[in-house]
CSV table of C-alpha atoms and ligand atoms in Angstrom, one decimal:
chain,number,residue,atom,x,y,z
A,1,MET,CA,19.0,28.3,69.0
A,2,THR,CA,16.0,27.3,71.1
A,3,ASP,CA,15.1,23.6,71.6
A,4,ASP,CA,12.0,23.7,69.5
A,5,LEU,CA,14.0,25.1,66.5
A,6,LEU,CA,16.7,22.4,67.0
A,7,ALA,CA,14.0,19.8,67.2
A,8,LEU,CA,12.4,21.0,64.0
A,9,GLN,CA,15.8,20.9,62.3
A,10,HIS,CA,16.4,17.3,63.3
A,11,ALA,CA,12.9,16.2,62.4
A,12,THR,CA,13.4,17.8,59.0
A,13,ASP,CA,16.8,16.1,58.5
A,14,ALA,CA,15.2,12.7,59.4
A,15,ALA,CA,12.2,13.3,57.1
A,16,LEU,CA,14.5,14.3,54.2
A,17,ALA,CA,16.6,11.2,54.8
A,18,ALA,CA,13.5,9.1,54.6
A,19,ALA,CA,12.3,10.8,51.4
A,20,THR,CA,13.6,8.5,48.6
A,21,ASP,CA,12.1,10.3,45.7
A,22,LEU,CA,11.3,13.8,44.6
A,23,ARG,CA,7.7,13.6,45.3
A,24,ALA,CA,8.3,12.6,49.0
A,25,TRP,CA,11.0,15.3,49.1
A,26,ASP,CA,8.5,17.9,48.0
A,27,ALA,CA,6.0,16.9,50.7
A,28,VAL,CA,8.7,17.4,53.3
A,29,ARG,CA,9.6,20.8,51.8
A,30,VAL,CA,6.0,22.0,51.8
A,31,GLY,CA,5.4,20.6,55.3
A,32,VAL,CA,8.2,22.8,56.7
A,33,LEU,CA,8.5,25.9,54.4
A,34,GLY,CA,5.1,25.9,52.8
A,35,LYS,CA,2.3,28.4,53.5
A,36,SER,CA,1.2,26.6,56.6
A,37,GLY,CA,4.5,24.7,57.1
A,38,SER,CA,5.9,24.2,60.6
A,39,LEU,CA,8.6,26.8,60.2
A,40,THR,CA,6.3,29.3,58.6
A,41,GLU,CA,3.9,28.9,61.5
A,42,LYS,CA,6.7,29.8,63.9
A,43,LEU,CA,7.4,32.9,61.9
A,44,LYS,CA,3.7,33.9,62.1
A,45,GLY,CA,4.0,33.5,65.9
A,46,LEU,CA,6.6,36.3,66.0
A,47,GLY,CA,4.0,39.1,65.9
A,48,ALA,CA,2.5,38.0,69.2
A,49,LEU,CA,5.8,38.4,71.1
A,50,PRO,CA,6.9,41.5,73.0
A,51,PRO,CA,9.4,43.6,70.8
A,52,GLU,CA,12.5,42.8,72.8
A,53,GLN,CA,11.9,39.0,72.5
A,54,ARG,CA,10.8,39.3,68.9
A,55,ARG,CA,14.2,40.3,67.6
A,56,GLU,CA,16.1,37.5,69.3
A,57,ARG,CA,13.5,34.9,68.3
A,58,GLY,CA,13.4,36.2,64.8
A,59,ALA,CA,17.2,35.9,64.4
A,60,ALA,CA,17.0,32.3,65.7
A,61,ILE,CA,14.3,31.3,63.3
A,62,ASN,CA,16.2,32.8,60.4
A,63,VAL,CA,19.3,30.8,61.3
A,64,ALA,CA,17.2,27.6,61.5
A,65,LYS,CA,15.5,28.5,58.2
A,66,ASP,CA,18.9,28.9,56.4
A,67,ALA,CA,20.1,25.5,57.8
A,68,ILE,CA,16.8,23.8,56.9
A,69,THR,CA,16.7,25.3,53.4
A,70,ALA,CA,20.3,24.2,52.8
A,71,ALA,CA,19.4,20.7,53.9
A,72,ILE,CA,16.3,20.6,51.6
A,73,GLU,CA,18.3,21.8,48.6
A,74,ALA,CA,21.1,19.3,49.2
A,75,ARG,CA,18.6,16.5,49.4
A,76,LYS,CA,17.0,17.6,46.2
A,77,ALA,CA,20.3,17.5,44.4
A,78,VAL,CA,21.0,14.0,45.6
A,79,LEU,CA,17.5,12.8,44.6
A,80,GLU,CA,17.7,14.4,41.2
A,81,ALA,CA,21.1,12.8,40.5
A,82,ALA,CA,19.6,9.4,41.5
A,83,ALA,CA,16.5,9.9,39.3
A,84,LEU,CA,18.8,10.7,36.3
A,85,ASP,CA,20.9,7.6,37.0
A,86,ALA,CA,17.8,5.5,37.2
A,87,LYS,CA,16.5,6.9,33.9
A,88,LEU,CA,19.8,6.4,32.1
A,89,ALA,CA,20.0,2.8,33.5
A,90,GLY,CA,16.4,2.2,32.2
A,91,GLU,CA,17.3,3.4,28.7
A,92,ARG,CA,20.5,1.5,28.5
A,93,ILE,CA,20.9,-0.3,25.1
A,94,ASP,CA,22.7,-3.6,24.8
A,95,VAL,CA,24.4,-3.1,21.5
A,96,THR,CA,25.3,-6.8,21.4
A,97,LEU,CA,21.6,-7.8,21.1
A,98,PRO,CA,20.2,-8.6,17.6
A,99,PRO,CA,18.2,-5.6,16.3
A,100,ALA,CA,14.4,-5.6,16.6
A,101,LEU,CA,13.3,-5.5,13.0
A,102,SER,CA,10.1,-3.5,12.1
A,103,ALA,CA,8.4,-4.0,8.8
A,104,LEU,CA,9.5,-0.9,6.9
A,105,GLY,CA,8.0,0.1,3.6
A,106,LEU,CA,4.7,-0.8,2.0
A,107,ILE,CA,3.6,-2.7,-1.1
A,108,HIS,CA,2.1,-0.5,-3.8
A,109,PRO,CA,-1.5,-1.4,-4.6
A,110,ILE,CA,-0.5,-2.2,-8.2
A,111,SER,CA,2.1,-4.7,-7.0
A,112,ARG,CA,-0.4,-6.1,-4.5
A,113,THR,CA,-3.0,-6.7,-7.3
A,114,MET,CA,-0.3,-8.4,-9.5
A,115,ASP,CA,0.6,-10.6,-6.5
A,116,GLU,CA,-3.0,-11.5,-6.0
A,117,MET,CA,-3.5,-12.3,-9.7
A,118,ALA,CA,-0.3,-14.5,-9.7
A,119,ALA,CA,-1.7,-16.4,-6.6
A,120,ILE,CA,-5.2,-16.9,-8.0
A,121,PHE,CA,-4.2,-17.8,-11.6
A,122,GLY,CA,-1.3,-19.8,-10.2
A,123,ALA,CA,-3.7,-21.9,-8.2
A,124,MET,CA,-5.3,-22.7,-11.6
A,125,GLY,CA,-2.0,-23.9,-13.0
A,126,ILE,CA,-1.3,-20.7,-14.9
A,127,ALA,CA,2.3,-19.4,-15.1
A,128,ILE,CA,3.7,-15.9,-15.5
A,129,ALA,CA,5.2,-14.7,-18.8
A,130,GLU,CA,6.8,-11.3,-19.5
A,131,GLY,CA,7.8,-9.2,-22.5
A,132,PRO,CA,9.5,-5.9,-23.2
A,133,ASP,CA,7.8,-2.5,-23.1
A,134,VAL,CA,9.3,-1.5,-26.4
A,135,GLU,CA,7.8,-3.7,-29.1
A,136,ASP,CA,7.8,-3.8,-32.8
A,137,ASP,CA,4.8,-2.9,-34.9
A,138,TRP,CA,4.3,-6.6,-36.0
A,139,ARG,CA,4.0,-8.1,-32.5
A,140,ASN,CA,1.9,-5.2,-31.1
A,141,PHE,CA,-0.5,-5.1,-34.1
A,142,GLY,CA,0.3,-7.2,-37.2
A,143,ALA,CA,0.6,-10.6,-35.7
A,144,LEU,CA,-2.6,-9.9,-33.7
A,145,ASN,CA,-4.5,-9.4,-36.9
A,146,ILE,CA,-4.6,-5.6,-36.7
A,147,PRO,CA,-3.5,-4.6,-40.2
A,148,ALA,CA,-1.9,-1.2,-41.0
A,149,HIS,CA,-4.5,1.5,-41.1
A,150,HIS,CA,-6.9,-0.5,-38.9
A,151,SER,CA,-8.9,1.8,-36.7
A,152,ALA,CA,-7.7,-0.1,-33.6
A,153,ARG,CA,-4.3,1.5,-34.1
A,154,GLU,CA,-5.8,4.9,-33.8
A,155,ASP,CA,-8.0,3.8,-30.9
A,156,MET,CA,-5.0,2.9,-28.9
A,157,ASP,CA,-3.2,6.3,-29.4
A,158,THR,CA,0.1,4.6,-30.0
A,159,PHE,CA,3.5,6.1,-29.1
A,160,TYR,CA,5.7,5.4,-32.1
A,161,LEU,CA,9.5,5.3,-31.7
A,162,PRO,CA,12.0,5.9,-34.5
A,163,GLY,CA,13.0,2.7,-36.1
A,164,LEU,CA,16.4,1.3,-35.5
A,165,ASN,CA,18.9,1.6,-38.4
A,166,GLY,CA,18.0,-0.7,-41.3
A,167,GLU,CA,15.0,-2.2,-39.4
A,168,ALA,CA,11.8,-2.5,-41.4
A,169,ARG,CA,9.5,-2.9,-38.4
A,170,ARG,CA,8.6,0.3,-36.6
A,171,ARG,CA,9.0,0.3,-32.9
A,172,VAL,CA,6.2,1.2,-30.5
A,173,LEU,CA,5.7,1.4,-26.8
A,174,ARG,CA,3.3,-1.6,-26.4
A,175,THR,CA,-0.3,-0.4,-26.3
A,176,HIS,CA,-1.4,-3.6,-24.6
A,177,THR,CA,0.1,-6.8,-23.1
A,178,SER,CA,-1.2,-8.8,-26.1
A,179,PRO,CA,2.2,-8.8,-28.0
A,180,VAL,CA,3.4,-11.2,-25.2
A,181,GLN,CA,0.8,-13.6,-26.5
A,182,VAL,CA,2.7,-13.6,-29.8
A,183,ARG,CA,6.1,-13.9,-28.0
A,184,THR,CA,4.9,-16.8,-25.9
A,185,MET,CA,3.3,-18.7,-28.8
A,186,LEU,CA,6.5,-18.3,-30.9
A,187,GLY,CA,8.7,-19.2,-28.0
A,188,GLN,CA,7.1,-22.4,-26.7
A,189,GLU,CA,5.1,-25.4,-27.9
A,190,PRO,CA,1.4,-25.6,-26.7
A,191,PRO,CA,-0.2,-26.4,-24.3
A,192,ILE,CA,0.3,-22.8,-23.0
A,193,ARG,CA,-1.1,-21.3,-19.8
A,194,VAL,CA,0.2,-17.9,-19.0
A,195,ILE,CA,-0.7,-14.6,-17.5
A,196,VAL,CA,1.3,-11.5,-18.4
A,197,PRO,CA,1.3,-8.6,-16.0
A,198,GLY,CA,3.1,-5.5,-17.2
A,199,ARG,CA,3.3,-1.9,-18.2
A,200,THR,CA,1.4,-0.5,-21.3
A,201,TYR,CA,1.4,2.9,-22.9
A,202,ARG,CA,-1.1,5.1,-24.8
A,203,ALA,CA,-0.9,8.7,-25.6
A,204,ASP,CA,-3.8,9.6,-23.4
A,205,HIS,CA,-3.8,11.7,-20.3
A,206,ASP,CA,-6.7,12.9,-18.2
A,207,ALA,CA,-8.3,12.2,-14.8
A,208,THR,CA,-9.0,8.6,-15.7
A,209,HIS,CA,-6.2,7.9,-18.2
A,210,SER,CA,-2.5,7.8,-17.6
A,211,PRO,CA,0.0,7.5,-20.6
A,212,MET,CA,1.5,4.6,-18.7
A,213,PHE,CA,-0.7,2.0,-17.0
A,214,HIS,CA,-0.8,-1.7,-16.3
A,215,GLN,CA,-2.6,-4.6,-17.8
A,216,VAL,CA,-2.6,-8.3,-17.2
A,217,GLU,CA,-3.0,-10.6,-20.2
A,218,GLY,CA,-4.2,-14.2,-20.1
A,219,LEU,CA,-3.5,-16.8,-22.7
A,220,VAL,CA,-4.5,-20.5,-22.6
A,221,ILE,CA,-3.9,-22.8,-25.6
A,222,ASP,CA,-4.6,-26.5,-25.6
A,223,ARG,CA,-6.6,-29.1,-27.5
A,224,GLY,CA,-10.3,-28.7,-27.3
A,225,ILE,CA,-10.4,-25.4,-25.4
A,226,THR,CA,-13.9,-23.9,-25.6
A,227,LEU,CA,-15.8,-20.8,-24.5
A,228,GLY,CA,-16.8,-22.7,-21.5
A,229,HIS,CA,-13.2,-22.8,-20.3
A,230,LEU,CA,-12.9,-19.1,-20.8
A,231,LYS,CA,-16.0,-18.4,-18.9
A,232,GLY,CA,-15.2,-20.7,-16.0
A,233,CYS,CA,-11.7,-19.3,-15.7
A,234,LEU,CA,-12.8,-15.7,-15.6
A,235,ILE,CA,-15.8,-16.2,-13.3
A,236,ASP,CA,-13.7,-18.0,-10.8
A,237,PHE,CA,-11.0,-15.4,-11.1
A,238,LEU,CA,-13.3,-12.4,-10.7
A,239,ARG,CA,-15.1,-13.9,-7.7
A,240,ALA,CA,-11.8,-14.8,-6.0
A,241,PHE,CA,-10.2,-11.5,-6.7
A,242,PHE,CA,-13.1,-9.3,-5.5
A,243,GLY,CA,-13.8,-11.8,-2.6
A,244,ILE,CA,-17.5,-12.0,-3.5
A,245,SER,CA,-18.5,-15.6,-4.1
A,246,SER,CA,-21.9,-14.6,-5.6
A,247,LEU,CA,-20.5,-11.8,-7.8
A,248,PRO,CA,-22.7,-11.6,-10.9
A,249,VAL,CA,-20.6,-11.9,-14.1
A,250,ARG,CA,-21.9,-11.2,-17.6
A,251,PHE,CA,-20.4,-12.0,-21.0
A,252,ARG,CA,-21.3,-9.5,-23.7
A,253,SER,CA,-20.5,-10.0,-27.3
A,254,SER,CA,-17.9,-7.5,-28.6
A,255,TYR,CA,-15.1,-7.2,-31.1
A,256,PHE,CA,-11.3,-7.5,-31.0
A,257,PRO,CA,-9.4,-8.2,-34.2
A,258,PHE,CA,-7.3,-10.9,-32.4
A,259,THR,CA,-10.2,-13.0,-30.9
A,260,GLU,CA,-13.3,-14.6,-32.5
A,261,PRO,CA,-15.8,-14.6,-30.9
A,262,SER,CA,-14.9,-11.7,-28.6
A,263,MET,CA,-16.6,-10.8,-25.4
A,264,GLU,CA,-16.5,-8.0,-22.9
A,265,VAL,CA,-17.0,-9.1,-19.3
A,266,ASP,CA,-19.1,-7.1,-16.9
A,267,ILE,CA,-19.5,-7.5,-13.2
A,268,GLY,CA,-22.6,-6.6,-11.1
A,269,TRP,CA,-22.5,-3.5,-9.0
A,270,ASN,CA,-24.6,-0.7,-7.6
A,271,ARG,CA,-23.9,2.4,-9.7
A,272,ARG,CA,-25.3,4.7,-6.9
A,273,THR,CA,-23.3,3.4,-4.0
A,274,GLY,CA,-20.3,2.0,-6.0
A,275,GLU,CA,-20.7,-1.3,-4.1
A,276,LEU,CA,-19.7,-4.4,-6.0
A,277,GLY,CA,-22.0,-7.4,-6.1
A,278,GLY,CA,-25.7,-7.0,-6.4
A,279,GLY,CA,-27.4,-3.7,-7.2
A,280,GLY,CA,-28.6,-4.4,-10.7
A,281,ASP,CA,-26.1,-2.4,-12.7
A,282,TRP,CA,-23.2,-3.7,-14.8
A,283,LEU,CA,-19.7,-2.5,-15.0
A,284,GLU,CA,-17.3,-3.4,-17.8
A,285,ILE,CA,-14.2,-4.9,-16.5
A,286,LEU,CA,-12.2,-6.8,-19.2
A,287,GLY,CA,-11.9,-7.9,-22.8
A,288,SER,CA,-11.7,-11.5,-23.8
A,289,GLY,CA,-12.3,-14.1,-26.5
A,290,MET,CA,-11.3,-17.2,-28.4
A,291,VAL,CA,-7.9,-16.7,-29.9
A,292,HIS,CA,-8.4,-15.9,-33.7
A,293,PRO,CA,-7.3,-18.8,-35.9
A,294,LYS,CA,-5.3,-16.2,-37.9
A,295,VAL,CA,-3.4,-15.2,-34.8
A,296,LEU,CA,-2.6,-18.9,-34.0
A,297,ALA,CA,-1.4,-19.4,-37.6
A,298,ASN,CA,0.7,-16.1,-37.5
A,299,CYS,CA,2.4,-17.5,-34.4
A,300,GLY,CA,3.2,-20.9,-36.0
A,301,ILE,CA,0.4,-22.9,-34.2
A,302,ASP,CA,-2.0,-25.0,-36.3
A,303,PRO,CA,-5.5,-23.8,-35.5
A,304,ARG,CA,-7.0,-27.1,-36.6
A,305,GLU,CA,-5.2,-28.8,-33.8
A,306,TRP,CA,-5.0,-26.2,-31.1
A,307,GLN,CA,-7.6,-23.7,-29.7
A,308,GLY,CA,-7.3,-21.1,-27.0
A,309,PHE,CA,-8.8,-18.2,-25.2
A,310,ALA,CA,-7.2,-14.9,-24.2
A,311,PHE,CA,-8.2,-11.9,-22.0
A,312,GLY,CA,-6.8,-8.6,-21.0
A,313,MET,CA,-7.7,-6.3,-18.1
A,314,GLY,CA,-6.6,-3.0,-16.7
A,315,ILE,CA,-4.8,-3.5,-13.3
A,316,GLU,CA,-5.4,0.1,-12.1
A,317,ARG,CA,-9.1,-0.2,-12.8
A,318,VAL,CA,-9.7,-3.4,-10.9
A,319,THR,CA,-7.4,-2.2,-8.0
A,320,MET,CA,-9.5,1.1,-7.7
A,321,LEU,CA,-12.7,-0.9,-7.7
A,322,LYS,CA,-11.6,-3.4,-5.2
A,323,HIS,CA,-10.2,-0.9,-2.7
A,324,GLY,CA,-12.5,2.0,-3.4
A,325,ILE,CA,-9.6,4.2,-4.6
A,326,PRO,CA,-11.3,7.2,-6.2
A,327,ASP,CA,-8.5,8.8,-8.3
A,328,LEU,CA,-6.0,7.3,-10.8
A,329,ARG,CA,-3.3,10.0,-10.7
A,330,PRO,CA,-1.9,9.4,-7.1
A,331,PHE,CA,-0.9,5.9,-8.2
A,332,TYR,CA,2.1,7.4,-9.9
A,333,GLU,CA,2.9,10.3,-7.6
A,334,SER,CA,4.9,8.4,-4.9
A,335,ASP,CA,3.2,10.5,-2.2
A,336,ILE,CA,4.1,8.7,1.0
A,337,ARG,CA,0.8,9.7,2.6
A,338,TRP,CA,-1.2,8.0,-0.2
A,339,LEU,CA,1.0,4.9,0.0
A,340,ARG,CA,0.6,4.7,3.8
A,341,HIS,CA,-3.2,4.8,3.4
A,342,TYR,CA,-3.6,2.4,0.4
A,343,GLY,CA,-0.3,0.4,0.6
A,344,PHE,CA,-0.1,-3.2,1.9
A,345,SER,CA,2.2,-4.6,4.5
A,346,ALA,CA,4.9,-6.8,3.0
A,347,LEU,CA,4.0,-9.4,5.6
A,348,ALA,CA,0.2,-9.5,4.7
A,349,ALA,CA,-0.5,-12.9,3.1
A,350,VAL,CA,-2.2,-12.9,-0.2
A,351,ALA,CA,-5.5,-14.7,0.7
A,352,LEU,CA,-7.0,-17.0,-1.8
A,353,HIS,CA,-10.8,-17.1,-1.9
A,354,GLU,CA,-12.3,-20.5,-1.1
A,355,GLY,CA,-13.2,-22.7,-4.0
A,356,VAL,CA,-10.2,-21.6,-6.2
B,401,LIG,N1,-5.7,-6.1,-25.7
B,401,LIG,C1,-7.1,-5.8,-25.4
B,401,LIG,C2,-7.1,-4.3,-24.9
B,401,LIG,O1,-6.0,-3.8,-24.6
B,401,LIG,C3,-7.7,-6.6,-24.4
B,401,LIG,C4,-7.9,-8.1,-24.8
B,401,LIG,C5,-6.8,-9.0,-24.6
B,401,LIG,C6,-9.0,-8.5,-25.4
B,401,LIG,C7,-7.0,-10.3,-25.0
B,401,LIG,C8,-9.2,-9.8,-25.8
B,401,LIG,C9,-8.2,-10.7,-25.6
B,401,LIG,O2,-8.1,-3.7,-24.8
């Protein structure tokens, strides 16, 4: 082999040894074997030689090329093995370390609203009470001053259940959370301050009604409770819940058999944009009133000594309004994409509006 080819072989070996990663290795390869690499240039020079020299020179170049190619491939194998080792070392997991916890799962908007209500009313000193979904006729209707054949029973599209053996009172799926008013008054002495979040049922199913939905009831009983207390409590709640300190709130005279006087409560919004607050339009949001003296008496509380107010509102409705959720049905479909969009991190604090 001629000196220049030996020199090229040594120079390539040295360059390969100095190449410590695949990128540097490839530069060496291209510099020797590439289109205008140093060995390729030597091959190109063959054509200029006289035929008798050309054969000998060609054979020598080929020998050098084989050796150089072998050296280049060998270096590649070494560098690839080293790269793999480095990658594996970088991905090494220390199984003795404590696990890195990520917040998995999301809070459903219904649960979030209930948590917020518990926080806001809780700050007013109001506790949480609960009752069963299956009620009897008397607690759901009778004790609440809704006699048999009263139109309110039809309005509520009640699901009736077969009575238990020997039981006079028919069972129903509660049509509102108001029967828990009755349970609470029968179960504890006044003063009473509770909210009752829970499931309610009506035989009604369309785009804006589900046969199962949620309500929150409120009941406050004490001496000297007036309409002023009801209004203050609900105005503070609504402004805190919707996070709008200037939210317009209107009390409109209405009728419920279990309250007297009764009032429906509207909040200000813009019907065209759907934005809450100003806008000049009114949106009905809940029912309320002073607990009817007959209801107090039915529940063993003397209406001459104790007065109270009550309210009830739909949880889905206020949740949809607060978060701009357009459709009711996905609330119950457990579609993970919907939940990822509208759900809340379990770690997100329930913020209380200032002034509550
Ligand atoms: N129970 C009523 C309803 O479901 C709401 C309500 C509760 C109204 C308490 C007044 C007082 O529509």
